[in-house]
XYZ file of C-alpha atoms in Angstrom:
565
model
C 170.428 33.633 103.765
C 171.967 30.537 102.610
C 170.481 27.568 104.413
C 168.814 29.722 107.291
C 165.193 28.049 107.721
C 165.120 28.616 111.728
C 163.796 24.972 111.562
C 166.739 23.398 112.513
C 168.323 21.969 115.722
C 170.435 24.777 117.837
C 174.751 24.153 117.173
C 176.485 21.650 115.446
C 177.474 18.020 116.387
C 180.742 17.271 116.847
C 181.258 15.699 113.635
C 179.136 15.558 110.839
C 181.483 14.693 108.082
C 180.099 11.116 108.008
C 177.103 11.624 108.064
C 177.019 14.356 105.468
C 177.965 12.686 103.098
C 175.588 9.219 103.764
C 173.141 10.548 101.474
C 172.313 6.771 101.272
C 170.181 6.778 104.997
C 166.423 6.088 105.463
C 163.706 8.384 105.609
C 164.222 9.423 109.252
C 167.782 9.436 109.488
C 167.381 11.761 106.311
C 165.522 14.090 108.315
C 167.794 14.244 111.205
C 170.778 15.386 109.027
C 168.424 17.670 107.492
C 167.802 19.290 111.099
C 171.926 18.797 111.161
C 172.755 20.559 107.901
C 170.337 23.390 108.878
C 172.323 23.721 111.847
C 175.765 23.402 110.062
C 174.745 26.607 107.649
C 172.948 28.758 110.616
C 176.387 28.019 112.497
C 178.581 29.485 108.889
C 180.646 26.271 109.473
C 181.224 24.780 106.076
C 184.500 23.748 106.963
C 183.017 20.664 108.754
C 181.621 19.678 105.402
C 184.252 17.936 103.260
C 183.829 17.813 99.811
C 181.042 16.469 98.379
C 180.628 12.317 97.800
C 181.232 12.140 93.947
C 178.574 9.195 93.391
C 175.155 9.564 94.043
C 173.134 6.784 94.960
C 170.325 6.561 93.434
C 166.930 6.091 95.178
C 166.605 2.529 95.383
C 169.918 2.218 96.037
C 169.857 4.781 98.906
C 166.799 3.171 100.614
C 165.338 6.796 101.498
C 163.079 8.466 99.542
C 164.024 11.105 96.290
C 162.513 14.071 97.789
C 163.978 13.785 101.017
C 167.320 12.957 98.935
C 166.581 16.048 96.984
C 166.233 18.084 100.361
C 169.585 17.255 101.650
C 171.498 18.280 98.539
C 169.737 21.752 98.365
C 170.429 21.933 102.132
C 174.369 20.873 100.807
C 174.369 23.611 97.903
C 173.205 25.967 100.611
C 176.209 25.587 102.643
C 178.727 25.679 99.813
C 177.960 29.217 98.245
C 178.978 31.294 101.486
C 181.987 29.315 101.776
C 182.934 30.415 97.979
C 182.177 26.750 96.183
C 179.671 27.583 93.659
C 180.690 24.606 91.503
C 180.029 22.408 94.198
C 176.616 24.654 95.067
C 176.043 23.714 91.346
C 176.867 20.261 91.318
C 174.485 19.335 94.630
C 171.796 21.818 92.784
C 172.004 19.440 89.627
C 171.298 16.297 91.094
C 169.071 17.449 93.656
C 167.016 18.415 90.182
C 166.996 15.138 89.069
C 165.668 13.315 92.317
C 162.465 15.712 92.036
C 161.345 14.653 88.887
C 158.602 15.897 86.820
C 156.246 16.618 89.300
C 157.405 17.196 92.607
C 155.454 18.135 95.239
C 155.905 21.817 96.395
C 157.027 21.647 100.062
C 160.248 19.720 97.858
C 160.362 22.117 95.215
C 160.006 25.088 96.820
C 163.737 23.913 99.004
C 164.909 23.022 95.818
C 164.101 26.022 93.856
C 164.465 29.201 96.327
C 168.010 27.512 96.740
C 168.306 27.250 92.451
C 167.334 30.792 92.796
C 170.650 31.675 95.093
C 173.075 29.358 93.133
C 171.797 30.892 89.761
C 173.489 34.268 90.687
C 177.026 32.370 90.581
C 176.085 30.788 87.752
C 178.241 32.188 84.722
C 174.912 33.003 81.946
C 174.172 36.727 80.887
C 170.625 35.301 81.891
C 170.911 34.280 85.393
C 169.438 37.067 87.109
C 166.436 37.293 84.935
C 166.399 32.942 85.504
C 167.031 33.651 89.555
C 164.183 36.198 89.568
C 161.335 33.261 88.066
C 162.673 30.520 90.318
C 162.789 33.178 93.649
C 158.971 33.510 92.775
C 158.403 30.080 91.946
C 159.927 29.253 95.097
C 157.887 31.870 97.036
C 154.294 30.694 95.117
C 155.340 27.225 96.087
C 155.959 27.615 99.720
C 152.715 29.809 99.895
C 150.585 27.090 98.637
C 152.505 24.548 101.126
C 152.487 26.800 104.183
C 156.624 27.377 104.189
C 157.289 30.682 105.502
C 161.146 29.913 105.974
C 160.715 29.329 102.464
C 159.121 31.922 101.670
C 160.926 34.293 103.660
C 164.098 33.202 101.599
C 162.098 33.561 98.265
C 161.163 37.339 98.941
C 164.756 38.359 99.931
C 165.880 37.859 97.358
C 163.499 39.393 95.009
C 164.230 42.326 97.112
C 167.846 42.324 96.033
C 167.717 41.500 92.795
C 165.037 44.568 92.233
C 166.810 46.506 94.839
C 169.150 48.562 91.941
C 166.310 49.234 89.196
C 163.228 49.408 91.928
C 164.088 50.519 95.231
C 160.364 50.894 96.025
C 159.649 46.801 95.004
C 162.915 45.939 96.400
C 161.565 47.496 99.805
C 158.143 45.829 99.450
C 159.649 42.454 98.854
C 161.878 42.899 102.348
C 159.179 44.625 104.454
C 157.139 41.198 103.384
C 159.758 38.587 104.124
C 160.449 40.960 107.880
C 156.731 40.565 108.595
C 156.337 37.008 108.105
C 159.571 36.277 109.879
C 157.857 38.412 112.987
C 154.757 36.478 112.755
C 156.268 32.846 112.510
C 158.958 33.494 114.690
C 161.866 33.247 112.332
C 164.510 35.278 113.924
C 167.241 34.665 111.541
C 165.071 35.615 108.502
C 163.660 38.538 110.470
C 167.386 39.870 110.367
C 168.520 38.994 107.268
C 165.548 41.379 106.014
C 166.481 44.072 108.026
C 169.904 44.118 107.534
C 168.823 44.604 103.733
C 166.529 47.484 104.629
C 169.255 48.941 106.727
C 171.381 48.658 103.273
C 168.568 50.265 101.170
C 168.424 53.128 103.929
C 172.066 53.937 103.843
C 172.204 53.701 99.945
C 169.866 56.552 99.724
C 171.212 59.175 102.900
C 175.080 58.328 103.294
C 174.367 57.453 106.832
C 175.655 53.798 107.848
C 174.633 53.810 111.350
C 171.564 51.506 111.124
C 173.610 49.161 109.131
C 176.502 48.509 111.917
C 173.527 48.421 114.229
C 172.434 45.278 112.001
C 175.447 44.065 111.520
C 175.935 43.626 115.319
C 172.781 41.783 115.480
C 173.928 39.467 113.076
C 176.599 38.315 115.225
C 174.575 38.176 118.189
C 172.544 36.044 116.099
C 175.499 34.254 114.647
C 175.072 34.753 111.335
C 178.295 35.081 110.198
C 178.758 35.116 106.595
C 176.086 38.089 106.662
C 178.061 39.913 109.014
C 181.447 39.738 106.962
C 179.279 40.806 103.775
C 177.702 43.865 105.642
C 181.252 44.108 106.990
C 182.508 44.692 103.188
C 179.427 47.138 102.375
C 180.803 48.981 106.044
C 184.370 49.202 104.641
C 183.510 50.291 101.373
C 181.558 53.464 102.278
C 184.647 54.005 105.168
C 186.530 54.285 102.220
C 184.186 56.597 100.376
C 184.576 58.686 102.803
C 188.300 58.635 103.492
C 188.489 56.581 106.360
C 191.152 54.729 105.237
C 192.880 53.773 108.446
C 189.453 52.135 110.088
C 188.377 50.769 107.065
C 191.897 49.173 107.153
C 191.167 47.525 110.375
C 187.975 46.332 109.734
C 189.186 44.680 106.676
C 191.952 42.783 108.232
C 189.582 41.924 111.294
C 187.096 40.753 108.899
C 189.219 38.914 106.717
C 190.848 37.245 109.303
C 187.672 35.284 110.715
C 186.514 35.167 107.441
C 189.633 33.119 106.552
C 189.403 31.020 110.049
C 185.717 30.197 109.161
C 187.116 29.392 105.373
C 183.932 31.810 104.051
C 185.232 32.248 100.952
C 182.589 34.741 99.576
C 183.403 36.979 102.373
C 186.882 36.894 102.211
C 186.582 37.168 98.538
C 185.066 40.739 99.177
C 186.918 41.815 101.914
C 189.763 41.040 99.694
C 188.063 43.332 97.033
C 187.607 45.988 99.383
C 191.433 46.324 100.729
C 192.220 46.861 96.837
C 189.811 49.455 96.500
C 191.144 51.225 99.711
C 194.818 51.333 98.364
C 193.211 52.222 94.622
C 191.462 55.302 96.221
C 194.375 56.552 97.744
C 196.279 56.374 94.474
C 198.917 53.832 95.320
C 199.020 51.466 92.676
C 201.682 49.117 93.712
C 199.613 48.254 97.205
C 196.710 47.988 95.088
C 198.093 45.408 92.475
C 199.908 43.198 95.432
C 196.004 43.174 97.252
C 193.931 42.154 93.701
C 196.827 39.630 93.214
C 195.429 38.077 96.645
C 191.982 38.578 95.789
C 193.143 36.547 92.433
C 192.070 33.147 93.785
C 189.107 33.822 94.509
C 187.903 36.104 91.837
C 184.602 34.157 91.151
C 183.883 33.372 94.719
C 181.523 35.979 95.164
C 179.157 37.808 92.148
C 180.414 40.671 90.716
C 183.724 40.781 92.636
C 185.624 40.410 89.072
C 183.367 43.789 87.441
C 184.227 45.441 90.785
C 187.840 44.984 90.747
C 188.255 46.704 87.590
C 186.059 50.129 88.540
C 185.955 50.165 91.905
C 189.641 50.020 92.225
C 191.788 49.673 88.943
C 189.665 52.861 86.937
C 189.576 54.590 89.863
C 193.282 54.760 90.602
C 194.122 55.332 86.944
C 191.944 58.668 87.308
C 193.985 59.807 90.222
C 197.188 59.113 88.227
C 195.872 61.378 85.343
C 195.917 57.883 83.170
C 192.350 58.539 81.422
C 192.711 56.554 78.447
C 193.437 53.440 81.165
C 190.449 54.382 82.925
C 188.202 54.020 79.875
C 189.889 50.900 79.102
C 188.920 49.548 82.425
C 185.732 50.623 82.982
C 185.061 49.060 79.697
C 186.549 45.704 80.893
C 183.716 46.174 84.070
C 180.802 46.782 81.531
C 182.050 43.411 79.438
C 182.642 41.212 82.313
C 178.968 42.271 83.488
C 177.349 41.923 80.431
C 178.641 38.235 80.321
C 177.828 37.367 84.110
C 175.387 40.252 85.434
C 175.214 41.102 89.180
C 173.734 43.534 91.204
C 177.133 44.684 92.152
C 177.746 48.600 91.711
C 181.034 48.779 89.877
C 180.035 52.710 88.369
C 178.005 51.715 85.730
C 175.369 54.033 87.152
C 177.995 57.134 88.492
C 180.963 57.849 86.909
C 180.784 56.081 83.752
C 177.868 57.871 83.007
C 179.854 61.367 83.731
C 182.938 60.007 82.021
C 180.684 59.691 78.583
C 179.273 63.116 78.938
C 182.198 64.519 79.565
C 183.584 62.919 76.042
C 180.607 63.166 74.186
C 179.926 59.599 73.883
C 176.745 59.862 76.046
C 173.947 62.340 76.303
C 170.244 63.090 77.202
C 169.251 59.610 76.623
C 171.991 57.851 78.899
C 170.960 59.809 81.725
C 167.671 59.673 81.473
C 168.229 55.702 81.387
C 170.695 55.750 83.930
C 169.099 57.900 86.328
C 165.600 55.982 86.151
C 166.983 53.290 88.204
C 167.077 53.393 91.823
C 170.673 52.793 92.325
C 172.108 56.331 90.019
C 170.521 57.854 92.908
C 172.245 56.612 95.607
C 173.735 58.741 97.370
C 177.521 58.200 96.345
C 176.046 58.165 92.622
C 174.146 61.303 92.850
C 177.719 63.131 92.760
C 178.221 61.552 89.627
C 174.845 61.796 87.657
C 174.212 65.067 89.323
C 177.445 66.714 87.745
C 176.452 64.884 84.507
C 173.578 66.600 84.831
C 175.231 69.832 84.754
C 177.549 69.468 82.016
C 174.436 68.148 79.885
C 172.301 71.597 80.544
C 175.523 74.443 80.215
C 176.149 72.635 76.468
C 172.504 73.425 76.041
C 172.979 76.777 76.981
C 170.995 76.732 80.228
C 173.870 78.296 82.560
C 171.504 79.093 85.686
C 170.180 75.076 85.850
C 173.739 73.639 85.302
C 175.406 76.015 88.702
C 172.346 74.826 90.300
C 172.443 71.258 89.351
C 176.326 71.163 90.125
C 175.398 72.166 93.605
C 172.916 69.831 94.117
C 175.373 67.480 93.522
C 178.426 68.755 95.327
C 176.493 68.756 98.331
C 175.584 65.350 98.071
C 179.488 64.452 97.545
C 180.453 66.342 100.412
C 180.816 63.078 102.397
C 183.469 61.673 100.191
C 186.190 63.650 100.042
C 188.419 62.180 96.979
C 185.799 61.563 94.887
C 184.369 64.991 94.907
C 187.299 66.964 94.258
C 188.026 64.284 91.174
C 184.929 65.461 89.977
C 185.892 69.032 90.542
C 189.142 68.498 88.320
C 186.922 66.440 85.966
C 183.810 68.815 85.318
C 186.218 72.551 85.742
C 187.170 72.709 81.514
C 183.425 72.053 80.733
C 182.078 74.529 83.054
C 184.747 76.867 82.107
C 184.052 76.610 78.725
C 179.882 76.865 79.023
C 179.956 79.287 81.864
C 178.688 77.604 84.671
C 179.931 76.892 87.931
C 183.124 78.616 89.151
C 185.676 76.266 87.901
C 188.875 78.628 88.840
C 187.505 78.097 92.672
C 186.896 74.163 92.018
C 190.415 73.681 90.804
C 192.334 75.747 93.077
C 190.388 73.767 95.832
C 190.937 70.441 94.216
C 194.706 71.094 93.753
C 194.939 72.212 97.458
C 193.433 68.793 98.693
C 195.349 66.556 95.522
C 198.842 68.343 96.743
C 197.934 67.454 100.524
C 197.079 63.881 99.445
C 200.315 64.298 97.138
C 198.615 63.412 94.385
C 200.775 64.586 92.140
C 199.348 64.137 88.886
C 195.675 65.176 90.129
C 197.062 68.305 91.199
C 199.408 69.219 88.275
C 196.657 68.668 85.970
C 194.553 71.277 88.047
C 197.342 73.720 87.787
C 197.998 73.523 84.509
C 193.812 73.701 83.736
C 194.163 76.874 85.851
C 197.110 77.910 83.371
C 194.880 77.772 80.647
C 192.144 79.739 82.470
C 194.580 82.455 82.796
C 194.318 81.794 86.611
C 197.465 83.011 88.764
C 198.737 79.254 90.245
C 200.251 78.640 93.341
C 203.885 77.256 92.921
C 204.600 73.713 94.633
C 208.683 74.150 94.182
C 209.086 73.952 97.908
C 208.045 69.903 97.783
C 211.787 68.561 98.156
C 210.242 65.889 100.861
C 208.581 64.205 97.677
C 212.015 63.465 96.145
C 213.767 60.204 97.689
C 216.845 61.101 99.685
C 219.258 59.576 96.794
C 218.073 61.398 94.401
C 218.206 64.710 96.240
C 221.703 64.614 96.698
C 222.197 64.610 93.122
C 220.096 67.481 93.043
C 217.069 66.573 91.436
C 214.222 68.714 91.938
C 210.774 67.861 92.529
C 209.772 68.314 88.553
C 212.524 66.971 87.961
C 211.535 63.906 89.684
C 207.914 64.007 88.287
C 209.790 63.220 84.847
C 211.978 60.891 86.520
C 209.099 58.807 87.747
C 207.425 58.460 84.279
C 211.040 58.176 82.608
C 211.621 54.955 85.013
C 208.076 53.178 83.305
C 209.870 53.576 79.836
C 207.193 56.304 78.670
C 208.273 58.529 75.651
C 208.379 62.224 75.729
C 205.209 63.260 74.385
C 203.149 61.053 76.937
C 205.190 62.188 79.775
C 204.495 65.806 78.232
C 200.643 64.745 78.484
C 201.005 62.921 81.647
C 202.594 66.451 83.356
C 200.613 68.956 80.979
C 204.197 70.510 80.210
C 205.551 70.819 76.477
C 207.880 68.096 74.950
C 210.718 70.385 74.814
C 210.741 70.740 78.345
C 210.642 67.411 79.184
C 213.622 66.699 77.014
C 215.216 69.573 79.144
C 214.328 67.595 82.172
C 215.104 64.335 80.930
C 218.636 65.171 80.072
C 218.946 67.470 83.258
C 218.435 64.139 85.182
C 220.766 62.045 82.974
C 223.474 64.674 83.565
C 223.020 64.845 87.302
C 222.660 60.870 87.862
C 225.835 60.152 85.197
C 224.087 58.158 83.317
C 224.140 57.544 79.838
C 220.991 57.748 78.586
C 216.892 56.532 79.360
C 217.227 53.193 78.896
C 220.129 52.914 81.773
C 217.977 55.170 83.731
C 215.282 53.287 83.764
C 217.259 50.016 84.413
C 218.407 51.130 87.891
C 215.766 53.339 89.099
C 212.824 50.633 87.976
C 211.367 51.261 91.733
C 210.528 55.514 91.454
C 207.659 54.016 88.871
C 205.647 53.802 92.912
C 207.298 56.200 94.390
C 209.147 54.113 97.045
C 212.529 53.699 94.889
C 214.176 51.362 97.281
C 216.108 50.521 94.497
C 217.512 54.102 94.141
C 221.120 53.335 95.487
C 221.488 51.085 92.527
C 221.569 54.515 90.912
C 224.815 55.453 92.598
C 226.890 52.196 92.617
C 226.142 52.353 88.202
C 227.520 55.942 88.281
């Protein structure tokens, strides 16, 4: 919604570079390149603005008036955030503050502040979206009283989104109001913007993203570009939810790549963010670290990218890898890096960190009940989560009959995303075992099936070896020899074999390899030297020297293994 007013002149000169950066005109030439940076931000083309002139002219030196001066740098922080600039969005914000003065009119400070209102959220303050909240509604009081419904139609979006994850029922208000008056004055950018975020709110709630492709197609009918590559990201995100890896894939590179061309850095800081998260749900770390080492540049581009990266994709991957403690590290690192900078970003504060805690004790009645009074733990992706919670909260109160019930409740809402739901079958199967609830042999031996298929081979060893414990007959995966690389077959390593070998190539001692695999140390000291005997080598640490690449499975490095024998 950056810099959309609908009052502006249709397209872009050829070349406002000059003029963009005279912020020294008078009056009326002032209000042609505000017509011309209205037009510059509806087109998503901040690449024809250079960076910003690094003195400003005062008023009497400018010959044009403060306000109107104040205007144009609003309209100038406007057109840096999409493109991923919020110090620049800062910098034009701060002296476009000091050209109002005390007591500016409000058509002027209404500009001024529904734009402070969008810069605040890249502002780095624990405060800023309690300080974007008052200036969105000073901005929308303001424009009321001066008759600005572009204004105003800015100033209620977003309220909408920053109640949208503790209200839904405000948040919908707020974007029902801004769609109305968009209708009425004939604002046709605004009128989408507002129901693209209804379209959001919608597939939050039922899992069902048709309405918001439909929106997203009539953003780029309507050229609004920088909202389409942001609903783009929300698109690929649920794709990958739902195991759709390969056309999530494409629309991330598709998206990316005009994001790139149109240098919207905010986009492509997301997009970025979402290709991690596709590699991290698929449990392949390697691709995952090479795409957050892109997305390194432009970690702050974008609000809550930097939380994200660490649940959405870093915890999440350590789960499939059987790497708990990491996972608890990292979602940890999400909580801090939100506490210091909040956003409305949904890293799994309000899912699976709340079913992570109850399953280890550290949260109970009371973290639900807080967690679950927002609008956003029940979305439906987090109703999976807080659902199965849920359950394990009522079979350690004894109350067997509610927890099945509960757990079904919320299996059925996870039954559109595949990987996630059978994690949460291995995750919840020893507490429901233990409390007698559920039928946890049936969960495991259906999450091992689909962890073997996806080979997963941590996920599904630690199934079998929970079924072990259950005294559950388990299926034997022996027959796996495809797993092992070619190399190391012909020295005869087996596929648990090469399980240890993996683990033995990141330098990890026995007993954490023992954890890791859910076998005893003494037989991974009979594996360990089993491999050592077949490869010739000497001992772990010349193992691990040559065979550095099994650590992702890929081991083109494995020859190495026979030129040191």
């Amino acid at each position: 919604m950056n810099g959309i007013d609908d009052t502006g002149r249709d397209g872009v000169v050829a070349d406002p570079r000059t003029e963009a950066h005279r912020l020294v005109a008078p009056e009326p030439c002032a209000t042609e390149l505000a017509h011309l940076l209205d037009a510059i931000a509806r087109a998503a083309r901040p690449d024809r603005i250079p960076a910003p002139a690094a003195r400003p002219e005062t008023p009497a030196e400018a010959g044009a008036a403060a306000p109107h001066r104040a205007g144009l740098h609003a309209r100038l922080a406007d057109i840096a955030l999409p493109a991923g600039r919020p110090a620049e969005a800062l910098r034009h914000l701060d002296i476009a503050r000091r050209l109002l003065g005390e007591c500016p009119a409000d058509a002027v400070a209404a500009v001024v502040d529904v734009t402070a209102a969008q810069v605040e959220l890249s502002r780095l303050s624990p405060e800023r979206l309690r300080t974007a909240a008052e200036l969105a509604q000073q901005a929308a009081d303001a424009a009321r009283r001066a008759d600005l419904p572009a204004v105003a139609c800015r100033a209620l979006l977003i309220l909408g989104q920053l109640a949208r994850d503790q209200d839904e029922q405000t948040a919908t208000t707020y974007f029902l109001r801004a769609c109305a008056i968009a209708r009425a004055r004939r604002l046709p950018a605004l009128r989408v913007y507002a129901e693209v975020h209804l379209a959001r709110l919608a597939a939050r709630r039922d899992g069902r993203p048709a309405r918001v492709e439909q929106a997203r197609q009539e953003c780029l009918r309507a050229g609004l570009l920088p909202l389409a590559h942001e609903t783009g990201f929300v698109l690929a995100l649920d794709q990958i939810r739902r195991c759709e890896f390969e056309a999530a894939g494409d629309r991330i590179r598709e998206g990316a790549a005009e994001a790139s061309r149109l240098r919207l850095g905010r986009a492509l800081s997301l997009l970025r963010l979402a290709e991690a998260v596709r590699h991290a749900h698929r449990g392949r770390r390697a691709e995952m670290q090479e795409a957050l080492e892109r997305l390194a540049p432009l970690i702050d581009a974008a609000p809550g990218v930097r939380p994200m990266a660490y649940g959405l994709a870093r915890a999440f991957c350590s789960l499939l890898e059987e790497k708990h403690d990491d996972a608890e590290q990292e979602f940890a690192r999400a909580l801090a890096y939100d506490a210091e900078n909040p956003a409305t970003a949904d890293f799994g504060r309000h899912g699976i960190v709340l079913l992570l805690g109850v399953l280890a004790g550290r949260m109970g009645r009371r973290h639900y009940a807080g967690i679950t009074a927002a609008s956003v733990g029940e979305t439906r992706w987090n109703r999976q989560f807080t659902g199965l919670a849920h359950a394990v909260l009522l079979g350690r109160e004894g109350r067997s009959g509610e927890a099945t019930a509960a757990a079904g409740a919320a299996l059925e809402a996870a039954a559109l995303y595949p990987m996630a739901r059978h994690l949460c079958l291995r995750l919840v199967a020893r507490s429901a075992y233990e409390d007698g609830w559920g039928t946890p042999v049936d969960w495991l031996r259906e999450a091992e099936e689909y962890f073997h298929g996806a080979c997963l081979r941590e996920a599904a060893g630690a199934c079998r070896a929970l079924l072990r414990g259950m005294g559950a007959p388990v299926r034997q995966r022996r027959n796996g020899t495809e797993q092992v690389p070619p190399h190391l077959r012909r020295f005869g390593i087996t596929v648990r074999e090469f399980d240890v070998a993996r683990l033995l190539a990141e330098r990890i001692a026995n007993k954490e390899i023992a954890g890791r695999l859910h076998i005893s140390p003494r037989t991974v000291e009979k594996h360990v030297a089993s491999v050592l005997q077949k490869t010739g080598l000497p001992n772990r640490a010349a193992f691990a020297s040559v065979a550095r690449d099994l650590v992702d499975g890929s081991g083109p490095l494995v020859p190495n293994i026979a030129s040191a024998v």
